[in-house]
PDB file of C-alpha atoms in Angstrom:
ATOM      1  CA  MET A 481      -0.142   0.024  -0.068  1.00  0.00           C
ATOM      2  CA  ALA A 482       1.106   3.128  -1.403  1.00  0.00           C
ATOM      3  CA  THR A 483       1.116   5.922   1.927  1.00  0.00           C
ATOM      4  CA  VAL A 484       0.770   9.565   1.197  1.00  0.00           C
ATOM      5  CA  ASN A 485       3.405  12.036   3.419  1.00  0.00           C
ATOM      6  CA  PRO A 486       2.081  15.652   2.249  1.00  0.00           C
ATOM      7  CA  TYR A 487       3.850  18.969   3.430  1.00  0.00           C
ATOM      8  CA  LEU A 488       1.519  21.538   4.459  1.00  0.00           C
ATOM      9  CA  THR A 489       2.162  25.022   5.342  1.00  0.00           C
ATOM     10  CA  PHE A 490      -0.181  27.318   7.416  1.00  0.00           C
ATOM     11  CA  HIS A 491       0.528  31.004   8.348  1.00  0.00           C
ATOM     12  CA  GLY A 492      -0.227  30.380  12.575  1.00  0.00           C
ATOM     13  CA  GLN A 493      -2.568  27.918  12.492  1.00  0.00           C
ATOM     14  CA  CYS A 494      -1.061  24.285  11.891  1.00  0.00           C
ATOM     15  CA  GLU A 495      -1.594  22.887  15.003  1.00  0.00           C
ATOM     16  CA  GLU A 496      -5.659  24.497  15.152  1.00  0.00           C
ATOM     17  CA  ALA A 497      -6.745  22.594  11.571  1.00  0.00           C
ATOM     18  CA  PHE A 498      -4.653  19.511  11.926  1.00  0.00           C
ATOM     19  CA  LYS A 499      -6.387  19.021  14.879  1.00  0.00           C
ATOM     20  CA  PHE A 500      -9.683  20.034  12.621  1.00  0.00           C
ATOM     21  CA  TYR A 501      -8.107  17.358  10.081  1.00  0.00           C
ATOM     22  CA  GLU A 502      -7.810  14.502  13.633  1.00  0.00           C
ATOM     23  CA  SER A 503     -10.999  14.451  14.110  1.00  0.00           C
ATOM     24  CA  ALA A 504     -13.551  15.314  10.829  1.00  0.00           C
ATOM     25  CA  PHE A 505     -11.387  11.797   9.726  1.00  0.00           C
ATOM     26  CA  GLY A 506     -10.760  10.589  12.428  1.00  0.00           C
ATOM     27  CA  ALA A 507      -7.067  10.127  12.085  1.00  0.00           C
ATOM     28  CA  THR A 508      -3.852  10.694  13.958  1.00  0.00           C
ATOM     29  CA  VAL A 509      -1.180  12.465  12.621  1.00  0.00           C
ATOM     30  CA  PRO A 510       1.544  10.899  13.451  1.00  0.00           C
ATOM     31  CA  PHE A 511       4.256  13.508  13.883  1.00  0.00           C
ATOM     32  CA  TRP A 512       4.910  17.088  14.067  1.00  0.00           C
ATOM     33  CA  GLY A 513       7.627  18.306  12.672  1.00  0.00           C
ATOM     34  CA  ARG A 514       7.383  22.241  13.412  1.00  0.00           C
ATOM     35  CA  PHE A 515       9.908  24.294  11.025  1.00  0.00           C
ATOM     36  CA  GLY A 516      11.751  25.739  13.324  1.00  0.00           C
ATOM     37  CA  GLU A 517      12.924  22.537  14.815  1.00  0.00           C
ATOM     38  CA  MET A 518      13.751  21.578  11.395  1.00  0.00           C
ATOM     39  CA  PRO A 519      17.854  21.117  11.168  1.00  0.00           C
ATOM     40  CA  PRO A 520      19.436  23.527   8.251  1.00  0.00           C
ATOM     41  CA  MET A 521      19.680  22.400   4.786  1.00  0.00           C
ATOM     42  CA  GLU A 522      23.861  21.423   4.052  1.00  0.00           C
ATOM     43  CA  GLY A 523      25.679  23.815   1.994  1.00  0.00           C
ATOM     44  CA  MET A 524      23.195  26.763   3.839  1.00  0.00           C
TER      45      MET A 524
END
């Protein structure tokens, strides 16, 4: 089975939006990766 790894951006309301998606679709967000927590890109 294929998997989907979406990359979505929201201006200041991402967590609120995803909590809504969890309740609306009965889903679970397996990983919360926030932009400020990501390591810098190599060469940057």
